[in-house]
Short mmCIF file of C-alpha atoms in Angstrom, two decimals:
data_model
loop_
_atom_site.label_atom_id
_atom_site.label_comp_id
_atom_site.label_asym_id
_atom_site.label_seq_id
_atom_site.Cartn_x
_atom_site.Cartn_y
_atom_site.Cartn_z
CA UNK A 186 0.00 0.00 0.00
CA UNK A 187 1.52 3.44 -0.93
CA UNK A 188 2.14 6.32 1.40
CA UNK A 189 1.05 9.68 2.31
CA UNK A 190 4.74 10.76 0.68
CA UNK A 191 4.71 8.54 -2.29
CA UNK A 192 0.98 9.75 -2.89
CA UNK A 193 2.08 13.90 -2.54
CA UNK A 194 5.46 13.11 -4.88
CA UNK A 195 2.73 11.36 -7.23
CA UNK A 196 1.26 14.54 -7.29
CA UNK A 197 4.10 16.93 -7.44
CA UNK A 198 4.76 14.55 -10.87
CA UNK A 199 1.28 15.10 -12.58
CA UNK A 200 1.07 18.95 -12.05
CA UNK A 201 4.89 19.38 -13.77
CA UNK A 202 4.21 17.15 -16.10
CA UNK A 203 0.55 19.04 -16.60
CA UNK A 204 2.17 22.30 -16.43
CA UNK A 205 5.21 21.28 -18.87
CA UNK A 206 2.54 20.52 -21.19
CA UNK A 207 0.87 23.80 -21.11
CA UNK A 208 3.91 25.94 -21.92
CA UNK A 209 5.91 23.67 -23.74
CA UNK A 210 3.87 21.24 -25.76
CA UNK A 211 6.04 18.37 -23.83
CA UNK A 212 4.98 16.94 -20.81
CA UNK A 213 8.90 15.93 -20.06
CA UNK A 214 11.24 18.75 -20.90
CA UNK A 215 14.60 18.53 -20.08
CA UNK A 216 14.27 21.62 -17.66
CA UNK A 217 11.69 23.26 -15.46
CA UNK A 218 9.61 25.83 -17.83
CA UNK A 219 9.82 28.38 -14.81
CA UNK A 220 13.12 28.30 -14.22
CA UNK A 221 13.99 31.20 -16.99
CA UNK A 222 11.10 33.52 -15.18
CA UNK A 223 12.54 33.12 -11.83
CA UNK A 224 16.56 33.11 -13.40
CA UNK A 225 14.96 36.90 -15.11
CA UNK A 226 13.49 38.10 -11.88
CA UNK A 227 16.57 37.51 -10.22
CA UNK A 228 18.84 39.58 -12.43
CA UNK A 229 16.43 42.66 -12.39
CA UNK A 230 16.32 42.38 -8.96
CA UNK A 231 20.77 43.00 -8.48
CA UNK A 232 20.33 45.42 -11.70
CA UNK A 233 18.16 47.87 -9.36
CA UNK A 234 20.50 46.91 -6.35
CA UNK A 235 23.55 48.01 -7.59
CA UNK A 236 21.77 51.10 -9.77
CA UNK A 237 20.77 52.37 -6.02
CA UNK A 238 24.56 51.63 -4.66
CA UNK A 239 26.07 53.40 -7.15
CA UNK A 240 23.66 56.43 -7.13
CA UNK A 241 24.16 56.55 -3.08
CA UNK A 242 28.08 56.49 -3.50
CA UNK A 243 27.97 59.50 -5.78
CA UNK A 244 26.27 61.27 -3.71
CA UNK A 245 28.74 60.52 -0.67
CA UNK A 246 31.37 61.47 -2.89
CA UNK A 247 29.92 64.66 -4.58
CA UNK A 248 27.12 66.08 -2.52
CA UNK A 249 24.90 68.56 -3.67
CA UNK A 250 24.67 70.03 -6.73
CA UNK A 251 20.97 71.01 -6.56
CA UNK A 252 19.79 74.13 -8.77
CA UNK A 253 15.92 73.48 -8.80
CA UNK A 254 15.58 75.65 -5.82
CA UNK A 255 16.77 78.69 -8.11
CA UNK A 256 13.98 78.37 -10.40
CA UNK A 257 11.39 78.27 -7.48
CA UNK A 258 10.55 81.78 -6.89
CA UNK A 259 9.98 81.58 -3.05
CA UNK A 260 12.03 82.55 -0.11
CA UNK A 261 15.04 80.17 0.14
CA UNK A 262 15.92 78.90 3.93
CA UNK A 263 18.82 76.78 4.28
CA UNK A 264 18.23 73.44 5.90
CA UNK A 265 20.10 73.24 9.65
CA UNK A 266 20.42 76.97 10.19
CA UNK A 267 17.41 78.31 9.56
CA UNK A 268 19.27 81.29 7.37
CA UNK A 269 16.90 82.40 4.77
CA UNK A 270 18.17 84.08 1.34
CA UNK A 271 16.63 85.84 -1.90
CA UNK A 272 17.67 84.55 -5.22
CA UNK A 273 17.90 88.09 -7.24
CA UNK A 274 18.89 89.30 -10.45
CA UNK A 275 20.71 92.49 -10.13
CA UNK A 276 20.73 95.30 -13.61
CA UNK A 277 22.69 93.46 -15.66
CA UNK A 278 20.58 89.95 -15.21
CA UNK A 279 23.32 88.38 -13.13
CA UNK A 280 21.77 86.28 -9.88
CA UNK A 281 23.50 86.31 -6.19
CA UNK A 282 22.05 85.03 -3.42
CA UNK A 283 21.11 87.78 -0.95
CA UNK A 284 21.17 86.68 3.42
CA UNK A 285 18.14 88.71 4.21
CA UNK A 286 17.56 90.17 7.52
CA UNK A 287 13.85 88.57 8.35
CA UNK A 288 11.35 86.64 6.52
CA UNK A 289 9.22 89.88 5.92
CA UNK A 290 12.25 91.44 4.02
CA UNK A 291 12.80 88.25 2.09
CA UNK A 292 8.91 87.58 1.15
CA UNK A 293 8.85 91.45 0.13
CA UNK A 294 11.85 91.13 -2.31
CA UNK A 295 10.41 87.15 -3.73
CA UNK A 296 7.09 88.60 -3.54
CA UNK A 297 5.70 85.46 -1.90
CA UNK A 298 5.73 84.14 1.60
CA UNK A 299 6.22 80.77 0.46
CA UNK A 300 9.88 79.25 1.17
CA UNK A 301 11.73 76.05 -0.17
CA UNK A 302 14.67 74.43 1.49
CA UNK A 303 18.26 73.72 0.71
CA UNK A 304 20.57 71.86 1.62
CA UNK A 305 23.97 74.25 2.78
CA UNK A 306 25.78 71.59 0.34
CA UNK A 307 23.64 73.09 -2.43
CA UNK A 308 23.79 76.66 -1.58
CA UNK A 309 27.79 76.36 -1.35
CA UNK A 310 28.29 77.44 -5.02
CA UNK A 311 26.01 80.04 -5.60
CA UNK A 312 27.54 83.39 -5.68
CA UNK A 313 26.46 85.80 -2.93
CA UNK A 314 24.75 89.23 -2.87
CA UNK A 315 25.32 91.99 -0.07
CA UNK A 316 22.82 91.26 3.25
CA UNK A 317 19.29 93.41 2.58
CA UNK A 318 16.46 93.99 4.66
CA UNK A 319 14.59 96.11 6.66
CA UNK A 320 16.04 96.28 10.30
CA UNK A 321 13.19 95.48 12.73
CA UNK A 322 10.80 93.73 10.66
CA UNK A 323 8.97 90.70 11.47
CA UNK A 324 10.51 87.27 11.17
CA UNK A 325 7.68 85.55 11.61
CA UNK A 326 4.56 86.13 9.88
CA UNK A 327 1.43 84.93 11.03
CA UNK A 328 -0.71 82.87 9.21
CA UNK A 329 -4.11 84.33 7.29
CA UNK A 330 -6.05 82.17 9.32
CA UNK A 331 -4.40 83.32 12.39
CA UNK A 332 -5.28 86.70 12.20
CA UNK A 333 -7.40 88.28 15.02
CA UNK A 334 -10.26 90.50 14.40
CA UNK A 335 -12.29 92.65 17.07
CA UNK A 336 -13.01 93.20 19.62
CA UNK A 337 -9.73 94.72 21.28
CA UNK A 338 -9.88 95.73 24.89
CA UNK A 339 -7.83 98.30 26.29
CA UNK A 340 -8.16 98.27 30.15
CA UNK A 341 -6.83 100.93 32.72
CA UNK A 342 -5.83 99.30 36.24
CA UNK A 343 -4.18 99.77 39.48
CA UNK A 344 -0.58 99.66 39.15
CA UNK A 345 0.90 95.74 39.16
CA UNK A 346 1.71 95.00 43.43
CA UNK A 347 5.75 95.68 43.91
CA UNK A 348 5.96 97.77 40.57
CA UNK A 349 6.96 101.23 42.50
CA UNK A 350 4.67 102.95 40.27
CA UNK A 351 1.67 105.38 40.99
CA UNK A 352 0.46 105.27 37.14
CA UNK A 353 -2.47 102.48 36.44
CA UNK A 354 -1.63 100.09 34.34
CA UNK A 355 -2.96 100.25 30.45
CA UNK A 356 -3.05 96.84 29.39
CA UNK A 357 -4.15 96.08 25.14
CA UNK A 358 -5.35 92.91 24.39
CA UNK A 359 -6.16 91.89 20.71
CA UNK A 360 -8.83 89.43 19.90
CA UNK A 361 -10.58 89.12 23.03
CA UNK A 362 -13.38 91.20 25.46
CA UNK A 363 -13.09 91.89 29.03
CA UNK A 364 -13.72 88.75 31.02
CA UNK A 365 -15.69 89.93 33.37
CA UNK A 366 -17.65 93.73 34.91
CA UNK A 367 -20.25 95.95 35.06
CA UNK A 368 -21.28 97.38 31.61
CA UNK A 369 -21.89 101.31 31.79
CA UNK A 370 -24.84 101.83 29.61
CA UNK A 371 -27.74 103.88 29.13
CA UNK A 372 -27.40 107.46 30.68
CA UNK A 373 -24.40 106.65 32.95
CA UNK A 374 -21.18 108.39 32.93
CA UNK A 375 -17.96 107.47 34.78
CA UNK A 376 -15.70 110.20 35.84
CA UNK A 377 -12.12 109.53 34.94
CA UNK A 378 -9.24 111.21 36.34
CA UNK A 379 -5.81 111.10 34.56
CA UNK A 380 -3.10 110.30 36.88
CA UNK A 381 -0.69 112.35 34.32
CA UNK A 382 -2.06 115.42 33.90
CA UNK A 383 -4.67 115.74 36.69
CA UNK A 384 -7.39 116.40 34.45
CA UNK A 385 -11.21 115.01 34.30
CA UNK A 386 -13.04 113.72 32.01
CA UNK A 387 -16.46 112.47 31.57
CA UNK A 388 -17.48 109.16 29.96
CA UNK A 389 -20.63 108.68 28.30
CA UNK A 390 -21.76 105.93 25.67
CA UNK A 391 -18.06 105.55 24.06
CA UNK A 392 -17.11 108.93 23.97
CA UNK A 393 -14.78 111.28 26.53
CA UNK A 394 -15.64 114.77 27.21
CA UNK A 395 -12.89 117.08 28.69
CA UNK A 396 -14.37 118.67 31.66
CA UNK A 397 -11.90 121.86 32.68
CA UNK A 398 -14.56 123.60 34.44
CA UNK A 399 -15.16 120.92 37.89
CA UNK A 400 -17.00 123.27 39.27
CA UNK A 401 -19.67 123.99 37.27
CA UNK A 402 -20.19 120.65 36.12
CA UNK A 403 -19.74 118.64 39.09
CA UNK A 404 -22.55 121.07 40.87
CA UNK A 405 -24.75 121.55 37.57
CA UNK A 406 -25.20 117.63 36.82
CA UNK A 407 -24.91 116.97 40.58
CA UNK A 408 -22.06 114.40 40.34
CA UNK A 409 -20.52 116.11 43.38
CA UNK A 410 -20.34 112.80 45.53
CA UNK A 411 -19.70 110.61 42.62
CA UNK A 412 -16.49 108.42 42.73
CA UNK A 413 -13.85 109.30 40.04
CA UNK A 414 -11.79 106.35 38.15
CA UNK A 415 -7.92 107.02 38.06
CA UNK A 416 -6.56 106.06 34.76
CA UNK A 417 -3.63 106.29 32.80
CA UNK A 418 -3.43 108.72 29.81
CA UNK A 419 -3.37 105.69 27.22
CA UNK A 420 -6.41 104.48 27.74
CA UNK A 421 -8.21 107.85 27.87
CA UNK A 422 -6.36 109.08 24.72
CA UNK A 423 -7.77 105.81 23.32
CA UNK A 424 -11.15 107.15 23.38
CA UNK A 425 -12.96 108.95 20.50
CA UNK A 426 -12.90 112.58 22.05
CA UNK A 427 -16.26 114.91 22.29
CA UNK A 428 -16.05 118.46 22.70
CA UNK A 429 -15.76 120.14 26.07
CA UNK A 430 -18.22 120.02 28.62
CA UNK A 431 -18.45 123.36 30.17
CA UNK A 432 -20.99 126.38 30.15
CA UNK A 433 -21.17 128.51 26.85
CA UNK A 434 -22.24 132.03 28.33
CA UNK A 435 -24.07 134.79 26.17
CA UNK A 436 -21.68 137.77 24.14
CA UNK A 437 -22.07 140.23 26.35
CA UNK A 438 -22.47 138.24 29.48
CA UNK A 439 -24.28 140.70 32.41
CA UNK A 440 -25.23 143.32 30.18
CA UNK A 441 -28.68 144.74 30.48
CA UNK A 442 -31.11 142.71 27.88
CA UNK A 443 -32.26 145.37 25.04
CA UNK A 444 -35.30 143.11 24.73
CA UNK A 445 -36.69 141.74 28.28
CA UNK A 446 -36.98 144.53 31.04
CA UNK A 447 -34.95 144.03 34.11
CA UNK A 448 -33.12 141.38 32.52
CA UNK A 449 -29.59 140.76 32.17
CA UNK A 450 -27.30 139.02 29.36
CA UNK A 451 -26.74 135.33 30.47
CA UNK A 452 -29.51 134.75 32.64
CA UNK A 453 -31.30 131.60 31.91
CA UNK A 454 -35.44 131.03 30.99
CA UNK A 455 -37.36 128.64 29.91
CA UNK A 456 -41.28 128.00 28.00
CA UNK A 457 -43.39 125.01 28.76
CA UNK A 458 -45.27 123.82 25.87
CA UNK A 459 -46.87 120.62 24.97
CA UNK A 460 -43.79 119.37 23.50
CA UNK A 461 -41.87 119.61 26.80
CA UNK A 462 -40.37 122.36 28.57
CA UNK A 463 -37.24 124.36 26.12
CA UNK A 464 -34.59 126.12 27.78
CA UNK A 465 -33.13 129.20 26.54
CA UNK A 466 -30.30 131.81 27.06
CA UNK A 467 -30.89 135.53 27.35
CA UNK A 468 -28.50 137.50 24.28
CA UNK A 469 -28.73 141.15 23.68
CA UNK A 470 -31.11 141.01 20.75
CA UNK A 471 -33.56 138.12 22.10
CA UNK A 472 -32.92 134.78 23.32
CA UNK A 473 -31.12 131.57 22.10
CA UNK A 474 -31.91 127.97 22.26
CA UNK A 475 -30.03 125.93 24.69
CA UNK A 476 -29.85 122.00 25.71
CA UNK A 477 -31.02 121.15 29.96
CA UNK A 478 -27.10 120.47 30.19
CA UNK A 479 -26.50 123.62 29.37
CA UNK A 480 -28.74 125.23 31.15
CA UNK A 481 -27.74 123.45 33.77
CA UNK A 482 -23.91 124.25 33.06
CA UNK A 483 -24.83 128.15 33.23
CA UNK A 484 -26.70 127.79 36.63
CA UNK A 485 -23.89 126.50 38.58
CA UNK A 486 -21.06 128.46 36.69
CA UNK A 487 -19.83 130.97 39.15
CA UNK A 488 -18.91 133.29 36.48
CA UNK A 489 -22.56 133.64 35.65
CA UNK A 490 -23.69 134.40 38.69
CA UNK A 491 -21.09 136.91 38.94
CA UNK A 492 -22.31 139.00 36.33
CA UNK A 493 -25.34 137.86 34.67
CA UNK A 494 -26.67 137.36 38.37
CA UNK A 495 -25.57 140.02 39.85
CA UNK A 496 -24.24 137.95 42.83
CA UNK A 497 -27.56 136.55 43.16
CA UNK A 498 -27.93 132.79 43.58
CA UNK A 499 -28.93 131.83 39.66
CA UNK A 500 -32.43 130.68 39.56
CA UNK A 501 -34.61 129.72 35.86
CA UNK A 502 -37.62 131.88 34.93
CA UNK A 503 -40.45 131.23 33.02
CA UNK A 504 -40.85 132.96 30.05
CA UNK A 505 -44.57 133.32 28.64
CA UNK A 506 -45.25 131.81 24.97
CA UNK A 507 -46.52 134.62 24.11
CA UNK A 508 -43.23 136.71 24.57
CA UNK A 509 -41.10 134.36 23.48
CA UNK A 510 -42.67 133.80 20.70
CA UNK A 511 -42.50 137.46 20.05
CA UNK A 512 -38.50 137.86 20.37
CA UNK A 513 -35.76 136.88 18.12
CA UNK A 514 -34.64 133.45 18.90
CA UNK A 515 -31.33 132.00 17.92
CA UNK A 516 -32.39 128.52 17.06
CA UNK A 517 -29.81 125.54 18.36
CA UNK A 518 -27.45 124.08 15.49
CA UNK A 519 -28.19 120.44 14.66
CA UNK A 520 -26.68 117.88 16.83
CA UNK A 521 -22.98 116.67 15.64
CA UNK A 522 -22.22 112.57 17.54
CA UNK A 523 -19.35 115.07 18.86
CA UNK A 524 -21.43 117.31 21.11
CA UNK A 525 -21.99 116.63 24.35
CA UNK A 526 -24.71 115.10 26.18
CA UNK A 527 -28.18 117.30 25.97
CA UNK A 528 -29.81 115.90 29.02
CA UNK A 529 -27.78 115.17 32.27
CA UNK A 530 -26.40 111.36 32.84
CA UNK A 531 -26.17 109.38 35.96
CA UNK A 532 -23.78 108.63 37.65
CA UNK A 533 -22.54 104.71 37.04
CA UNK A 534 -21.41 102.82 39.97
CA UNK A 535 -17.56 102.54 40.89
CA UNK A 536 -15.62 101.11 43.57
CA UNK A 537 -13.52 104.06 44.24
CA UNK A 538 -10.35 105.13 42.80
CA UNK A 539 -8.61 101.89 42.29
CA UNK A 540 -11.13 100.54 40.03
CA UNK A 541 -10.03 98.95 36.82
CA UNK A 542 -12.39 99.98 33.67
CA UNK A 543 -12.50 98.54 30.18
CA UNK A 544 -12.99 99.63 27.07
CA UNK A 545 -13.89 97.21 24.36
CA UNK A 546 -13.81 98.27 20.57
CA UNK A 547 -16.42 95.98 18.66
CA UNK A 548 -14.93 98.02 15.10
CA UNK A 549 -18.60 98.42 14.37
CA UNK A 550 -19.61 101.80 15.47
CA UNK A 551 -16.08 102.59 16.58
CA UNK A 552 -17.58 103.72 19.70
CA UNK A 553 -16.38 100.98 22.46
CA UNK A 554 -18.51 99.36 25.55
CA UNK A 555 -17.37 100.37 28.75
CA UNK A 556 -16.93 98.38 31.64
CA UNK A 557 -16.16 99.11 35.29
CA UNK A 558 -14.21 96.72 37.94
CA UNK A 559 -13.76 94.53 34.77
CA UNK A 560 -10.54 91.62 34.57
CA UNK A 561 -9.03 90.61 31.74
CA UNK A 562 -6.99 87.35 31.76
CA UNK A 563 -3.06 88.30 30.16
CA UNK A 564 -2.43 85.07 29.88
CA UNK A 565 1.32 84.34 29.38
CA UNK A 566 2.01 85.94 25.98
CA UNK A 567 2.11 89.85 27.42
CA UNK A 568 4.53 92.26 25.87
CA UNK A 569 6.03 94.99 27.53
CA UNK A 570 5.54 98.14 25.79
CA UNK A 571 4.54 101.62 27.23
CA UNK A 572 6.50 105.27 27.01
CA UNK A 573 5.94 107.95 24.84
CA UNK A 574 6.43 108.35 21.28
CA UNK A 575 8.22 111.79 19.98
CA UNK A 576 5.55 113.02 19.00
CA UNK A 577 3.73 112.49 22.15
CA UNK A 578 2.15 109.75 21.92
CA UNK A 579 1.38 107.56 25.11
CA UNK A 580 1.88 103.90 24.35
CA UNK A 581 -0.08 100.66 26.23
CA UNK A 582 2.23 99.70 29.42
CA UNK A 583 1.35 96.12 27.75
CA UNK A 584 0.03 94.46 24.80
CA UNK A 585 -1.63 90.98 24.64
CA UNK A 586 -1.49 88.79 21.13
CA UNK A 587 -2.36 85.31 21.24
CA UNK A 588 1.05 83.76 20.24
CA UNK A 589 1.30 83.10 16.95
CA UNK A 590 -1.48 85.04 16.03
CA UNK A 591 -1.53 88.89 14.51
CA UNK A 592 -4.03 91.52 13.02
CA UNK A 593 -4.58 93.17 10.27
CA UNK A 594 -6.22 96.50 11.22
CA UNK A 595 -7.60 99.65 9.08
CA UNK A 596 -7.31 102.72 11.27
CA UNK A 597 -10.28 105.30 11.02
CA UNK A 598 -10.12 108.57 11.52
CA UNK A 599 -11.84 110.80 14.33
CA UNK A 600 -14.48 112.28 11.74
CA UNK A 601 -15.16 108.44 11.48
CA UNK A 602 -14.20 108.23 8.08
CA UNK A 603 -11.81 105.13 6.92
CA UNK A 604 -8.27 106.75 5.74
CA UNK A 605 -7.71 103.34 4.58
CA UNK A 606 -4.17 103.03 6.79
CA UNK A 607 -3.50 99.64 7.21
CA UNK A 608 -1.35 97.78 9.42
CA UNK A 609 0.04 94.50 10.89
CA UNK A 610 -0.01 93.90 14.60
CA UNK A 611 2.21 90.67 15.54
CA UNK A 612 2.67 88.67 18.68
CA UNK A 613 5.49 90.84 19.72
CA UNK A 614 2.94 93.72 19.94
CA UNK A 615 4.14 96.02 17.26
CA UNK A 616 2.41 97.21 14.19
CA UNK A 617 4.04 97.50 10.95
CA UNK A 618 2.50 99.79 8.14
CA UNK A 619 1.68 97.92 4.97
CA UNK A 620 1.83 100.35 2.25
CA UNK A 621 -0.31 99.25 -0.51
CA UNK A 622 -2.79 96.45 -1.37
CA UNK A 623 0.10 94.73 -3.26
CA UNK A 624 2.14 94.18 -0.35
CA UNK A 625 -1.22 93.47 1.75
CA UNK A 626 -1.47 90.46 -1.13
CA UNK A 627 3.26 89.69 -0.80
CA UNK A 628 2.76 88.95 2.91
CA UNK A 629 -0.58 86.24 1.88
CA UNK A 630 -3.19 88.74 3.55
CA UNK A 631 -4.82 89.36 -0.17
CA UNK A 632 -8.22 88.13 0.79
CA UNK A 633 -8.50 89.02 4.44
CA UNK A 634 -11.02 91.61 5.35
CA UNK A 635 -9.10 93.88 7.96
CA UNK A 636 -10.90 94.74 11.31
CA UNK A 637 -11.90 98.91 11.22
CA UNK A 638 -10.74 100.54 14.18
CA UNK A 639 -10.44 104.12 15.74
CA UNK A 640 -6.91 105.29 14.65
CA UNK A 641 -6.57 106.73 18.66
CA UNK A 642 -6.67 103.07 19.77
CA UNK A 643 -4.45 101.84 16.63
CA UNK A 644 -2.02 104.55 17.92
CA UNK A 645 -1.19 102.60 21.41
CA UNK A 646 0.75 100.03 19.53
CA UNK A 647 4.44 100.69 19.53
CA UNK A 648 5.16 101.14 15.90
CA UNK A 649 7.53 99.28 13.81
CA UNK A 650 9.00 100.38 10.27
CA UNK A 651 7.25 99.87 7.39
CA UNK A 652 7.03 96.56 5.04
CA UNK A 653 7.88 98.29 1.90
CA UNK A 654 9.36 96.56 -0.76
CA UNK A 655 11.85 99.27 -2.24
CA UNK A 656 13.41 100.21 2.09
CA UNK A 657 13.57 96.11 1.40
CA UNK A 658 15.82 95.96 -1.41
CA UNK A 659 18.35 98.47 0.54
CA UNK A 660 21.42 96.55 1.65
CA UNK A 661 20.67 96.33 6.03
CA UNK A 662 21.25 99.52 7.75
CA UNK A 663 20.91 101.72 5.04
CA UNK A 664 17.23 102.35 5.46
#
């Protein structure tokens, strides 16, 4: 009886024999029909083996040699260092490789942001160019998609414990609201007192109002007992400015009225009608229209009741209809968003002194929200700015980027109109101008909608130099 082995080399037999038969035409060849395939596999096999081997030892022995990257048109960076170059053709259509100063310089002068790397092996035989750049531009860039629009918050504090300073603190921070505290809204108004100068202001729905006249407006409004804010000057130059808030007395202030019998320049009346009562100011040739601030303003000015009162304590009259109506009125101008306040705001509650408030710029109306005894987190990427400019211009003691991120900002003006300057804020809290929607389009910005915001809060950012392609092409330190 055969076994299991003779019956599987049985097998074995039949399919060669079968297969032999198929390829051949001869079911016992002298060799194996699959021994050629497998003898060709084998050769193509060391052919690409010993291709490879050679190509590797060439490159041990002559490394480098690379040119695409000269046809690539983007920023070149050299692969270890970091170093980053410009591949430019000077008048006569020669090309050196320039060392640039910072990536902005080199994506200026490529006109791309986009960068290919080389091996130092590769770059060894290129002939150089002089260094170029612009000193103090940004070597990093950040991303389009990293780019921060509103709101920014620029808060005033109480000076940082152990700092030895007696000036609040004016913090920036880009991208982000306060995190907390009290909205002033409605009618309110915060007094703020400038640590600086000593002077107060008056804070009503986004705006500041100088107020050089205490007297008469602390008494007239009756904010007397009101508690003041102390604040640095950034944060109140930050604020879109109103005009002053302080009585506007009569030409001829105490002279007798030609008009009104026993009446004197200044003094202050008012008619009752069914649309309300309307206050008015006595002039020489009639009377003039004037807002309940105002009239309110003249009351407790202590020049008025000097001379328009005689001394008197200043006290409002009714004035009949009738005689009104028969005098020469001076009728109110139309209302400018500059003016100030026609009837008289309350007094928002604060802490005291110490209290931090907020100021959050939406870039929508370019008027911002205020807050009082607000906090806004720092978080750890805070740069240290502050100072003054030359021309006088107080800087944010600290600005607040999200690291890594940036802005692209338009600045608008204090008529409210867009002057269409545009800049670049980076996480090292400085803003660069960019000079033209071509270089806006270089640094990759070219479809990103900059945030619009009041040029007076633009203005707290140290400023940098500007990204413009021709200071760019100047060898470094020759700008």
């Amino acid at each position: 009886m055969a076994s299991r082995r003779d019956l599987y080399q049985s097998y074995q037999s039949s399919v060669r024999r079968l297969v032999a038969g198929v390829v051949l035409r001869e079911a016992d060849p002298a060799q194996s029909p699959l021994r050629r395939m497998g003898g060709a596999v084998f050769g193509s096999v060391m052919v690409a083996v010993l291709s490879l081997a050679v190509a590797g030892l060439i490159g041990v022995l002559s490394p480098g040699g690379n040119t695409t990257w000269q046809d690539a048109g983007a920023v070149v960076v050299e692969e270890g260092t970091g170093a980053r170059f410009a591949w430019l053709a000077d008048e006569d259509g020669v090309y050196h490789l320039h060392p640039v100063t910072n990536l902005a310089t080199a994506a200026l002068l490529m006109g791309t942001t986009e960068i290919v790397e080389v091996s130092p092996e590769s770059l060894a035989g290129a002939p150089r160019g002089v260094r170029l750049g612009i000193p103090g531009a940004p070597d990093s860039l950040p991303a389009p998609d990293r780019l921060l629009g509103a709101p920014w918050t620029l808060c005033s504090a109480a000076p940082l414990p152990g700092s030895g300073s007696l000036v609040p603190d004016t913090v920036l921070v880009v991208g982000r609201s306060a995190d907390s505290g009290d909205p002033v809204g409605g009618e309110a108004a915060v007094l703020v007192r400038v640590v600086q100068d000593g002077s107060l202001h008056l804070v009503l729905g986004g705006r500041q109002y100088p107020v050089p006249q205490e007297d008469a407006v602390l008494e007239g409004l009756s904010l007397r007992g009101a508690n003041e804010v102390q604040v640095g000057a950034a944060w109140l130059d930050a604020l879109p400015q109103g005009r002053a808030l302080v009585p506007e007395p009569a030409e001829g202030r105490g002279e007798p009225s030609a008009v009104l019998p026993e009446t004197r320049v200044g003094e202050v009346r008012y008619v009752d009608g069914g649309a309300g009562r309307q206050w008015y100011q006595v002039t020489r040739t009639g009377i003039q229209e004037i807002t309940p601030v105002q009239a309110d303003l003249l009351l407790a000015d202590p020049a008025v009741r000097d001379t328009a009162y005689a001394g008197r304590e200043p006290e409002a009259l009714a004035l009949p209809a009738a005689v009104a109506n028969s005098l020469e009125r001076t009728v109110a101008p139309e209302p400018t968003p500059l003016d100030p306040p026609a009837q008289a705001p309350s007094a928002a509650e604060v802490a005291g002194p110490d209290s931090s408030v907020c100021a959050s710029f939406d870039g929508d109306s370019g008027l911002p929200t205020v807050s009082v005894q607000a906090v806004v987190d720092e978080g750890d990427s805070v740069v240290d700015s502050g100072g003054t400019t030359a021309d006088g211009t107080v800087l944010a003691d600290r600005v607040v980027v999200q690291p890594g991120a940036g802005a692209l900002v338009s600045a608008r003006g204090a008529d409210g109109a867009v002057d269409g300057t545009l800049y670049l804020v980076t996480d090292e809290g400085v803003r660069y101008l960019v000079p033209s929607p071509e270089v806006q389009a270089v640094l990759g910005y070219g479809e990103v909608q900059p945030v619009v915001l009041p040029s007076s809060l633009v203005a707290r950012v140290l400023a940098g130099p500007a990204l413009d392609q021709d200071d760019a092409r100047l060898p470094a330190g020759r700008g």
